[in-house]
Amino acid sequence: MTGYTDTEMMALAAGRLIKDGDIVFAGTGVSMLAATTAKRIYAPGAVFFFETGGIDPDLRELPMTVGDPRVMSGTSINTGLIDALSLLGHRKLRTIALLGTAQIDRYGNLNTTSLGDYHRPATRFPGSGGACDAASCASGVISFVKHEKRRFVEKLDYLTSVGWYRGGDSRRRLGLPRGGPIAVVTNLGVMKFDDPTKEMYLACRYPGVPVETILENTGFPVDVSRAVETEPPSAEELKILRDEVDPQRLILQ
Amino acid sequence: MSDIDDKLMSPADAVRRFIENGAQVSLGGFTINRNPMAVACEIARQGVRDLHLVCHSHGQALDLLIGAGCVSRLELAYGGNGRYAPTCIRFRDAVENNKILFEDYSNYQMSLRFLAGALGVSYIPSKSGLGSDVIRLEGFPPGIRKERNVASKKVVVAQNPFSNDDDPVVLLPALTPDVALVHAQYVGDDGTVRITGLSFADIEQAKSADVVIVSCEEIVPRSVIRRDPDANSLPPFLVDAIVHAPHGAHPTACYGFYDYDPGHLNLYRVAAGDDENWRAYLEKWIYGVPSHEAYLEKIGDTVLRALRADPERGYAVGLDRK
């Protein structure tokens, strides 16, 4: 793998999943990069919105977080948290949420709260923010995580955001009739979820990444038999990402 | 003479008059935006203790108040400042080292809890969080559950009473803070408040609180603020103290006025990462400056000018944000 970085491939792989007409909720970090990239390259007709209340900003400059004044600029409407978060689960809308995470399990449940004991954690992360809400209410979730064994775990230290819960129809039985994870974008490939088990499988691997590397870096068994190799980033995609989306390298590494 | 003479005061007077040790205080703004910094710095300067902070996603004011030892309890959804502090640094230290009691909710849950307080109902239902540890695990110990302004339970999962089908909902306890801190762009000299850009949950927070302290960039004539009442956020009679504090959200952003200050947030990150540096930061930027004006003088005109927002875009176009 030469000529592009892990973060660049992740932003492009996620951006490629977004289509014109999608209504996309983006969180902080790589999610923001994927959203801004999708708006420029793949889905200029998609609508992006943020939990803080900015609906459809022009994204002329990359917002660093969902609290950045750049999510309030050139919008169709500026609202607040309750308005924005209620749109996530609105019955008329098909919404997709982009969420980063520190840990993930085979059913796409996410941990962004802490490692170790909740009350006296070894490592404290920022917490849910709007992630628990997006995971509960959106029509689908695309998450981002670095592909490492300590992050792809059998059991989360803390379940911040519900994915397919314990697999099968357990999510629906919790009282969440819609939504659930669609894809997990990592620095090695893209994982999706099987029906009806809702277990994670490898849908595609990035150019030059052997399936063995993915198996070695996943802390639970995962089906790799259907994996296809992704298209590498084109020169044009990389140029837009580097020169237009994140020229200051605020999120790109 | 104006209608707000009795409400207009310095940050020092607002804190002395309205914020007691042990008060429950909600923080307006969001991570790196519109934090009520002028008042938060004054709380730290006066050495207020044992605050119970309630907020959704917060950054700078949250971290400063925890780091200055003003906070003993915290209910929040998120503590982070983007690339400058993916997890707020003094917040993280306090949680990992058992220095404060904390309880996690989500952004929607916290915002709805303020709304419930504003509506005067004791709880509010939501679907958010079913199946998560956010609703399964209590953060506060049982011993404080009977105290004033602490919910008797974190949440209750109940069945929709209007349906015979299985339809669980999460019941969230209302929040009624003692004091809400809001930093707004404008206050009229009649007391009307206008927030521009995103309001986050500031309006719900203000309406849920006993006392509302609003700091602002500009005080404008009544005739100006009433020319476009559709754009206004709070009526005068909900506001108890008005603090004129230009750049009062620095180093966080204030839409239409200035951007966040990457230089200061980077300096803060380095300082907050080490106990000794942190004490030096507090000495230099909080205890060692007598007022908000003196703080701004120390930041300097050159820095403030570079952060100035483009009037059309609302932020500083092309600002070096590294």
Coordinates of C-alpha atoms in Angstrom, one line a residue:
Chain A
M1 CA 0.0 0.0 0.0
T2 CA 1.7 3.1 -1.2
G3 CA 0.6 6.6 -2.2
Y4 CA -2.1 7.1 0.3
T5 CA -2.7 6.8 4.1
D6 CA -5.1 4.8 6.2
T7 CA -7.2 7.8 7.1
E8 CA -7.5 8.8 3.4
M9 CA -8.6 5.3 2.4
M10 CA -11.2 5.3 5.3
A11 CA -12.6 8.7 4.3
L12 CA -12.9 7.6 0.7
A13 CA -14.3 4.1 1.5
A14 CA -17.0 5.7 3.7
G15 CA -17.7 8.5 1.2
R16 CA -18.3 5.9 -1.5
L17 CA -21.1 4.4 0.6
I18 CA -23.1 7.7 0.5
K19 CA -25.5 8.3 -2.3
D20 CA -27.4 11.4 -3.6
G21 CA -30.6 11.7 -1.6
D22 CA -29.2 10.3 1.6
I23 CA -29.8 12.3 4.8
V24 CA -26.6 11.9 6.7
F25 CA -25.8 12.7 10.3
A26 CA -22.1 13.1 10.9
G27 CA -20.1 13.0 14.1
T28 CA -16.6 14.3 15.0
G29 CA -13.3 13.1 13.5
V30 CA -13.1 10.8 10.4
S31 CA -16.9 11.0 10.2
M32 CA -16.6 14.7 9.4
L33 CA -13.9 14.0 6.8
A34 CA -16.1 11.3 5.1
A35 CA -19.1 13.6 5.1
T36 CA -17.2 16.6 3.6
T37 CA -15.6 14.2 1.0
A38 CA -18.9 12.7 0.0
K39 CA -20.4 16.1 -0.5
R40 CA -17.6 17.1 -2.8
I41 CA -17.1 13.9 -4.8
Y42 CA -19.8 11.2 -4.5
A43 CA -23.1 12.7 -3.4
P44 CA -23.4 16.4 -3.9
G45 CA -27.2 15.8 -3.6
A46 CA -27.0 14.3 -0.2
V47 CA -28.0 16.3 2.8
F48 CA -25.6 16.5 5.8
F49 CA -26.7 17.5 9.3
F50 CA -25.2 17.7 12.7
E51 CA -26.5 16.9 16.2
T52 CA -25.7 20.5 17.2
G53 CA -28.5 21.7 14.9
G54 CA -26.9 22.7 11.6
I55 CA -28.9 21.4 8.7
D56 CA -27.3 21.1 5.3
P57 CA -24.3 23.5 5.7
D58 CA -22.3 24.4 2.6
L59 CA -19.1 22.8 4.1
R60 CA -16.9 25.2 2.2
E61 CA -14.3 24.6 5.0
L62 CA -14.0 21.3 6.9
P63 CA -15.6 21.5 10.3
M64 CA -13.3 20.1 13.0
T65 CA -16.1 19.0 15.3
V66 CA -19.9 19.1 15.3
G67 CA -19.5 22.3 17.5
D68 CA -17.5 24.1 14.8
P69 CA -19.1 27.4 13.5
R70 CA -18.5 25.9 10.0
V71 CA -21.6 23.6 10.6
M72 CA -23.7 26.7 11.0
S73 CA -22.6 28.4 7.8
G74 CA -24.6 28.3 4.6
T75 CA -27.2 26.0 6.1
S76 CA -30.9 25.7 5.2
I77 CA -31.8 26.2 8.9
N78 CA -29.9 26.6 12.1
T79 CA -31.7 24.9 15.0
G80 CA -30.5 23.1 18.2
L81 CA -30.0 19.7 19.7
I82 CA -33.5 18.6 20.2
D83 CA -34.6 19.6 16.7
A84 CA -31.6 17.9 15.1
L85 CA -31.7 14.7 17.2
S86 CA -35.4 14.3 16.7
L87 CA -34.8 14.3 12.9
L88 CA -32.6 11.2 13.3
G89 CA -35.6 9.0 14.1
H90 CA -38.2 10.9 12.1
R91 CA -40.6 8.4 10.6
K92 CA -40.6 10.1 7.2
L93 CA -36.8 10.1 6.8
R94 CA -34.2 7.6 6.0
T95 CA -31.2 8.8 7.9
I96 CA -27.6 7.4 8.0
A97 CA -25.3 8.2 10.9
L98 CA -21.5 8.3 10.6
L99 CA -19.9 7.5 14.0
G100 CA -16.4 7.0 15.2
T101 CA -15.7 4.5 18.0
A102 CA -13.0 3.2 20.3
Q103 CA -14.3 -0.4 20.6
I104 CA -16.7 -2.5 18.5
D105 CA -18.1 -6.1 18.9
R106 CA -19.3 -8.5 16.3
Y107 CA -22.8 -7.1 16.3
G108 CA -21.6 -3.5 15.7
N109 CA -22.3 -2.3 19.3
L110 CA -20.0 0.6 20.1
N111 CA -18.0 1.9 23.1
T112 CA -16.9 5.5 23.2
T113 CA -17.2 5.9 27.0
S114 CA -14.4 4.0 28.9
L115 CA -12.0 1.1 29.3
G116 CA -12.0 -0.9 32.5
D117 CA -14.4 -0.4 35.3
Y118 CA -17.0 2.3 34.4
H119 CA -16.7 4.0 37.8
R120 CA -12.9 4.1 38.0
P121 CA -11.8 3.6 34.4
A122 CA -8.3 2.8 33.2
T123 CA -9.0 5.1 30.2
R124 CA -11.9 7.6 29.9
F125 CA -13.1 8.6 26.5
P126 CA -15.4 11.6 25.8
G127 CA -18.6 9.7 26.2
S128 CA -21.8 9.2 24.1
G129 CA -22.4 12.7 22.8
G130 CA -25.1 12.1 20.2
A131 CA -23.8 8.6 19.3
C132 CA -26.1 6.6 21.6
D133 CA -29.0 8.7 20.1
A134 CA -27.9 8.1 16.5
A135 CA -27.4 4.4 17.1
S136 CA -30.9 4.1 18.7
C137 CA -32.9 6.2 16.2
A138 CA -31.2 6.5 12.8
S139 CA -32.1 4.2 9.9
G140 CA -28.6 3.0 9.6
V141 CA -25.1 3.5 11.1
I142 CA -21.7 3.5 9.4
S143 CA -18.9 3.4 12.0
F144 CA -15.2 4.0 11.9
V145 CA -12.5 2.2 13.9
K146 CA -8.9 1.3 13.5
H147 CA -8.6 -2.4 12.9
E148 CA -6.8 -3.7 16.0
K149 CA -7.6 -6.7 18.2
R150 CA -8.0 -4.5 21.3
R151 CA -10.7 -2.6 19.4
F152 CA -12.5 -5.5 17.7
V153 CA -13.4 -7.3 20.9
E154 CA -15.6 -10.2 22.1
K155 CA -17.1 -8.0 24.8
L156 CA -17.2 -4.2 25.1
D157 CA -16.0 -2.6 28.3
Y158 CA -19.1 -0.3 28.1
L159 CA -21.9 -0.4 25.6
T160 CA -22.5 3.2 24.7
S161 CA -24.3 2.8 21.4
V162 CA -26.5 -0.2 20.4
G163 CA -25.9 -1.9 17.1
W164 CA -27.5 -5.3 16.4
Y165 CA -27.3 -5.9 20.1
R166 CA -27.0 -9.6 20.5
G167 CA -27.7 -10.5 16.9
G168 CA -30.8 -11.9 15.2
D169 CA -33.9 -9.8 16.0
S170 CA -32.6 -8.8 19.5
R171 CA -32.4 -5.2 18.5
R172 CA -36.1 -5.0 17.5
R173 CA -37.0 -6.8 20.7
L174 CA -35.3 -4.1 22.8
G175 CA -37.9 -1.7 21.4
L176 CA -35.9 -0.3 18.6
P177 CA -38.0 -1.1 15.5
R178 CA -35.7 0.4 12.9
G179 CA -32.0 1.1 12.3
G180 CA -28.9 -0.9 13.0
P181 CA -25.3 -1.0 11.7
I182 CA -24.8 -1.0 7.9
A183 CA -21.0 -1.0 7.6
V184 CA -17.8 -0.7 9.6
V185 CA -15.0 1.2 7.8
T186 CA -11.5 0.4 9.1
N187 CA -8.0 1.0 7.9
L188 CA -7.9 -2.5 6.4
G189 CA -11.3 -2.9 4.8
V190 CA -15.1 -2.6 5.1
M191 CA -17.2 -5.0 7.2
K192 CA -20.9 -5.6 6.8
F193 CA -23.5 -7.6 8.6
D194 CA -25.1 -10.9 7.7
D195 CA -28.8 -11.7 7.7
P196 CA -30.4 -13.0 9.8
T197 CA -27.6 -13.5 12.3
K198 CA -26.5 -9.8 12.1
E199 CA -22.9 -11.0 12.6
M200 CA -20.1 -9.0 11.1
Y201 CA -18.3 -10.3 8.0
L202 CA -15.6 -8.9 5.7
A203 CA -17.2 -7.3 2.6
C204 CA -14.1 -5.8 1.1
R205 CA -10.4 -5.4 1.8
Y206 CA -8.3 -2.5 0.6
P207 CA -5.8 -3.1 -2.2
G208 CA -2.9 -5.2 -1.1
V209 CA -4.3 -6.1 2.3
P210 CA -4.3 -9.9 2.8
V211 CA -7.3 -11.4 4.6
E212 CA -4.8 -12.9 7.1
T213 CA -4.0 -9.4 8.3
I214 CA -7.6 -8.7 8.9
L215 CA -8.1 -12.0 10.8
E216 CA -5.1 -11.3 12.9
N217 CA -6.4 -7.9 13.9
T218 CA -10.0 -9.0 14.7
G219 CA -10.6 -10.2 18.3
F220 CA -13.5 -12.6 17.2
P221 CA -14.0 -15.0 14.4
V222 CA -15.1 -13.3 11.2
D223 CA -16.2 -14.7 7.8
V224 CA -13.8 -13.5 5.1
S225 CA -14.9 -15.8 2.3
R226 CA -16.9 -13.2 0.4
A227 CA -14.4 -10.4 0.5
V228 CA -13.6 -8.5 -2.7
E229 CA -10.7 -6.1 -3.2
T230 CA -11.7 -2.4 -3.2
E231 CA -10.7 0.0 -5.9
P232 CA -7.7 2.0 -4.8
P233 CA -8.2 5.8 -4.5
S234 CA -7.9 7.6 -7.8
A235 CA -5.6 10.5 -8.3
E236 CA -8.6 12.7 -8.6
E237 CA -10.2 11.5 -5.3
L238 CA -6.9 12.0 -3.4
K239 CA -6.4 15.5 -4.9
I240 CA -9.9 16.6 -3.8
L241 CA -9.4 15.1 -0.4
R242 CA -6.0 16.7 0.2
D243 CA -6.3 20.0 -1.6
E244 CA -10.0 20.9 -1.1
V245 CA -11.4 18.9 1.9
D246 CA -8.6 19.0 4.4
P247 CA -5.7 21.2 3.1
Q248 CA -4.6 22.0 6.7
R249 CA -4.5 18.3 7.6
L250 CA -6.8 18.8 10.6
I251 CA -8.1 15.3 10.5
L252 CA -6.2 13.7 7.6
Q253 CA -3.1 11.8 8.6
Chain B
M1 CA -31.2 54.8 31.9
S2 CA -32.4 51.5 30.5
D3 CA -34.6 48.7 31.6
I4 CA -31.7 46.5 32.6
D5 CA -29.8 48.7 35.0
D6 CA -30.6 46.4 37.9
K7 CA -29.5 43.3 36.0
L8 CA -26.4 44.6 34.4
M9 CA -23.3 43.6 36.4
S10 CA -19.7 42.5 36.2
P11 CA -18.9 38.7 36.0
A12 CA -17.5 39.1 39.6
D13 CA -20.8 40.5 40.9
A14 CA -22.9 37.9 39.0
V15 CA -20.9 35.0 40.5
R16 CA -20.8 36.5 44.0
R17 CA -24.6 37.2 44.0
F18 CA -25.9 34.0 42.3
I19 CA -23.4 31.1 42.5
E20 CA -23.0 29.5 45.9
N21 CA -20.8 26.6 46.8
G22 CA -22.7 23.4 45.9
A23 CA -24.9 25.0 43.3
Q24 CA -26.2 23.0 40.4
V25 CA -25.1 24.9 37.2
S26 CA -25.8 24.2 33.6
L27 CA -23.3 25.2 31.0
G28 CA -24.4 26.7 27.7
G29 CA -22.6 26.3 24.4
F30 CA -21.1 23.1 23.0
T31 CA -17.5 21.8 23.0
I32 CA -15.5 24.5 21.2
N33 CA -18.4 26.9 20.7
R34 CA -20.0 29.7 22.7
N35 CA -18.8 28.5 26.2
P36 CA -19.6 31.0 28.9
M37 CA -15.9 31.5 29.6
A38 CA -15.9 35.0 31.1
V39 CA -18.3 33.8 33.9
A40 CA -16.6 30.4 34.2
C41 CA -13.2 32.0 34.7
E42 CA -14.7 34.2 37.4
I43 CA -16.1 31.2 39.1
A44 CA -12.6 29.7 39.2
R45 CA -11.1 33.0 40.3
Q46 CA -13.5 33.2 43.2
G47 CA -12.8 29.7 44.2
V48 CA -16.4 28.4 44.2
R49 CA -16.5 24.8 45.4
D50 CA -18.6 21.6 45.0
L51 CA -20.5 22.7 41.9
H52 CA -22.8 20.1 40.4
L53 CA -22.4 20.7 36.6
V54 CA -25.1 19.5 34.2
C55 CA -24.4 19.7 30.4
H56 CA -24.7 17.8 27.2
S57 CA -21.4 17.9 25.1
H58 CA -19.1 20.3 26.6
G59 CA -15.4 21.3 26.4
Q60 CA -13.6 24.3 27.6
A61 CA -15.6 25.7 30.5
L62 CA -16.3 22.1 31.7
D63 CA -12.6 21.3 31.7
L64 CA -11.5 24.6 33.2
L65 CA -13.9 24.3 36.1
I66 CA -13.0 20.7 36.9
G67 CA -9.3 21.5 36.6
A68 CA -9.7 24.5 39.0
G69 CA -11.2 22.2 41.6
C70 CA -14.7 23.8 41.5
V71 CA -16.7 20.7 40.6
S72 CA -17.6 17.7 42.7
R73 CA -20.5 16.2 40.6
L74 CA -21.1 16.1 36.9
E75 CA -23.8 14.9 34.7
L76 CA -22.8 15.0 31.0
A77 CA -23.0 13.4 27.6
Y78 CA -19.5 14.2 26.3
G79 CA -16.3 16.0 27.3
G80 CA -14.1 16.8 24.3
N81 CA -12.6 19.6 22.3
G82 CA -11.9 18.1 18.8
R83 CA -8.3 17.8 17.8
Y84 CA -7.2 20.0 20.7
A85 CA -8.4 17.5 23.3
P86 CA -10.3 14.4 21.9
T87 CA -11.2 13.8 25.5
C88 CA -11.1 16.8 27.8
I89 CA -7.9 16.5 29.7
R90 CA -8.7 17.6 33.3
F91 CA -12.1 15.9 33.0
R92 CA -10.3 12.7 32.1
D93 CA -7.9 13.1 35.0
A94 CA -10.7 13.7 37.4
V95 CA -12.7 10.6 36.3
E96 CA -9.8 8.2 36.1
N97 CA -8.5 9.3 39.5
N98 CA -11.8 9.3 41.3
K99 CA -11.8 13.1 42.0
I100 CA -15.5 13.7 41.0
L101 CA -18.7 11.8 40.9
F102 CA -20.1 11.5 37.4
E103 CA -23.1 10.2 35.5
D104 CA -23.3 9.6 31.8
Y105 CA -26.2 10.4 29.6
S106 CA -26.5 11.1 25.8
N107 CA -26.9 14.5 24.1
Y108 CA -30.6 13.9 23.3
Q109 CA -31.3 12.6 26.8
M110 CA -29.6 15.6 28.5
S111 CA -31.4 18.1 26.2
L112 CA -34.7 16.4 26.8
R113 CA -34.1 16.6 30.6
F114 CA -33.6 20.3 30.4
L115 CA -36.8 20.5 28.2
A116 CA -38.7 18.6 30.9
G117 CA -37.5 21.1 33.5
A118 CA -38.6 23.9 31.3
L119 CA -42.0 22.3 30.7
G120 CA -42.5 21.8 34.4
V121 CA -42.9 18.0 34.1
S122 CA -41.0 15.7 36.3
Y123 CA -39.8 13.3 33.6
I124 CA -39.9 12.9 29.8
P125 CA -39.9 9.7 27.6
S126 CA -37.5 8.9 24.8
K127 CA -36.6 5.8 22.8
S128 CA -32.9 6.7 22.9
G129 CA -30.6 4.4 24.8
L130 CA -32.6 1.2 25.1
G131 CA -30.2 -1.7 25.5
S132 CA -27.2 0.5 26.3
D133 CA -25.0 0.8 29.4
V134 CA -26.0 4.5 29.4
I135 CA -29.3 3.4 30.8
R136 CA -28.1 0.2 32.6
L137 CA -25.3 1.7 34.7
E138 CA -25.8 4.3 37.3
G139 CA -22.9 6.7 37.8
F140 CA -23.8 8.4 41.1
P141 CA -23.7 6.3 44.3
P142 CA -27.1 5.4 46.0
G143 CA -26.1 7.6 49.0
I144 CA -26.6 10.9 47.2
R145 CA -29.9 9.9 45.5
K146 CA -32.1 11.5 48.1
E147 CA -30.4 14.9 47.9
R148 CA -32.0 17.9 46.4
N149 CA -31.4 18.2 42.6
V150 CA -30.2 14.6 42.3
A151 CA -32.6 12.2 40.6
S152 CA -33.8 9.3 42.7
K153 CA -32.9 7.0 39.8
K154 CA -30.8 7.7 36.7
V155 CA -33.6 6.5 34.3
V156 CA -36.6 4.2 34.4
V157 CA -37.5 1.9 31.5
A158 CA -41.3 1.6 31.3
Q159 CA -43.9 0.3 28.9
N160 CA -45.9 2.8 26.8
P161 CA -49.1 3.1 28.9
F162 CA -51.1 3.9 25.8
S163 CA -50.4 0.6 24.1
N164 CA -51.1 -3.0 24.7
D165 CA -48.2 -3.9 22.5
D166 CA -44.6 -4.3 23.8
D167 CA -43.3 -0.8 23.5
P168 CA -40.6 0.1 26.0
V169 CA -39.6 3.7 26.6
V170 CA -36.8 5.4 28.6
L171 CA -38.1 7.8 31.2
L172 CA -35.6 10.6 31.9
P173 CA -35.7 12.7 35.1
A174 CA -36.2 16.5 34.6
L175 CA -33.3 18.9 35.4
T176 CA -34.0 22.1 37.2
P177 CA -30.6 23.7 37.8
D178 CA -30.0 26.5 40.3
V179 CA -28.2 28.5 37.7
A180 CA -27.9 28.5 33.9
L181 CA -24.9 30.1 32.2
V182 CA -25.5 31.3 28.7
H183 CA -23.2 33.3 26.4
A184 CA -25.2 35.1 23.6
Q185 CA -24.3 37.4 20.8
Y186 CA -26.7 40.1 21.7
V187 CA -28.8 41.4 24.6
G188 CA -31.1 44.4 24.1
D189 CA -31.2 47.2 26.6
D190 CA -34.7 45.9 27.4
G191 CA -33.2 42.5 28.4
T192 CA -34.2 40.5 25.3
V193 CA -31.6 37.8 24.4
R194 CA -30.6 36.9 20.9
I195 CA -28.4 33.8 20.1
T196 CA -27.3 33.6 16.5
G197 CA -26.0 30.5 14.7
L198 CA -27.0 27.4 16.6
S199 CA -28.7 27.6 20.0
F200 CA -27.6 24.1 21.0
A201 CA -29.8 23.5 24.2
D202 CA -29.2 26.9 25.7
I203 CA -32.8 28.0 25.5
E204 CA -34.1 24.9 27.2
Q205 CA -31.3 25.2 29.8
A206 CA -32.2 28.8 30.5
K207 CA -35.9 28.0 30.8
S208 CA -35.2 25.1 33.2
A209 CA -33.1 27.1 35.7
D210 CA -34.0 29.1 38.7
V211 CA -31.4 31.8 37.9
V212 CA -30.2 32.7 34.4
I213 CA -26.9 34.6 33.8
V214 CA -26.4 35.8 30.3
S215 CA -23.1 37.2 29.1
C216 CA -23.0 38.8 25.7
E217 CA -20.9 40.3 23.0
E218 CA -23.0 43.4 22.5
I219 CA -25.7 45.3 24.2
V220 CA -27.9 46.9 21.6
P221 CA -30.8 49.4 21.8
R222 CA -34.3 48.0 22.3
S223 CA -35.3 49.4 18.9
V224 CA -32.7 47.3 17.3
I225 CA -33.4 44.0 19.0
R226 CA -37.2 44.4 18.5
R227 CA -36.8 45.1 14.8
D228 CA -36.5 41.4 14.1
P229 CA -38.2 39.6 17.1
D230 CA -38.4 36.3 15.1
A231 CA -34.7 36.0 15.6
N232 CA -34.8 36.4 19.4
S233 CA -34.2 33.6 21.9
L234 CA -35.3 34.6 25.4
P235 CA -37.6 37.3 26.8
P236 CA -36.3 39.8 29.4
F237 CA -38.2 38.4 32.3
L238 CA -36.4 35.1 32.2
V239 CA -33.0 36.7 32.7
D240 CA -31.6 37.6 36.1
A241 CA -28.2 38.9 35.3
I242 CA -26.7 40.4 32.2
V243 CA -22.9 40.6 31.8
H244 CA -21.4 42.6 29.0
A245 CA -18.4 40.5 28.0
P246 CA -17.0 41.0 24.5
H247 CA -14.9 37.9 23.5
G248 CA -16.6 36.3 26.5
A249 CA -16.5 32.9 24.9
H250 CA -12.8 32.9 24.1
P251 CA -11.0 30.6 23.5
T252 CA -14.1 29.0 22.1
A253 CA -16.0 30.4 19.0
C254 CA -18.9 32.8 18.9
Y255 CA -20.6 32.5 15.5
G256 CA -20.6 35.8 13.6
F257 CA -18.1 37.4 16.0
Y258 CA -15.0 35.2 16.2
D259 CA -13.6 31.7 15.7
Y260 CA -12.1 29.3 18.2
D261 CA -8.5 30.1 19.1
P262 CA -6.3 27.2 18.0
G263 CA -3.2 28.9 19.5
H264 CA -4.7 29.1 23.0
L265 CA -6.4 25.7 22.8
N266 CA -3.0 24.1 21.9
L267 CA -1.4 26.0 24.7
Y268 CA -4.2 24.8 27.0
R269 CA -3.7 21.2 25.9
V270 CA 0.0 21.2 26.8
A271 CA -0.7 22.9 30.1
A272 CA -3.6 20.6 31.1
G273 CA -1.5 17.5 30.5
D274 CA 0.8 18.0 33.4
D275 CA -0.1 18.9 37.0
E276 CA 2.7 21.5 37.4
N277 CA 2.1 23.1 34.1
W278 CA -1.6 23.2 34.9
R279 CA -1.1 25.1 38.1
A280 CA 1.0 27.6 36.2
Y281 CA -1.7 28.0 33.6
L282 CA -4.3 28.7 36.2
E283 CA -2.0 31.2 37.9
K284 CA -1.2 33.0 34.6
W285 CA -4.6 33.1 32.9
I286 CA -7.1 32.9 35.8
Y287 CA -5.8 33.8 39.3
G288 CA -3.2 36.3 38.0
V289 CA -5.6 38.4 36.0
P290 CA -8.2 40.4 38.0
S291 CA -10.9 40.6 35.3
H292 CA -12.2 39.6 31.9
E293 CA -10.8 42.9 30.5
A294 CA -7.3 42.1 31.9
Y295 CA -7.6 38.6 30.4
L296 CA -8.3 40.0 27.0
E297 CA -5.4 42.4 27.2
K298 CA -3.2 39.4 28.0
I299 CA -4.5 37.5 25.0
G300 CA -3.7 40.6 22.9
D301 CA -5.3 42.4 20.0
T302 CA -3.2 40.7 17.3
V303 CA -4.6 37.3 18.3
L304 CA -8.2 38.6 18.6
R305 CA -8.0 40.3 15.2
A306 CA -6.9 37.1 13.5
L307 CA -9.9 35.2 15.0
R308 CA -12.5 37.8 13.7
A309 CA -15.4 36.1 11.8
D310 CA -16.2 36.9 8.2
P311 CA -19.6 38.6 8.4
E312 CA -21.1 36.4 5.7
R313 CA -19.6 33.1 6.7
G314 CA -19.7 33.5 10.5
Y315 CA -16.2 32.1 11.1
A316 CA -12.6 33.2 10.3
V317 CA -12.1 32.1 6.7
G318 CA -8.8 30.4 6.1
L319 CA -7.8 30.6 9.8
D320 CA -4.8 28.3 10.6
R321 CA -6.5 25.7 12.8
K322 CA -3.7 23.3 13.3

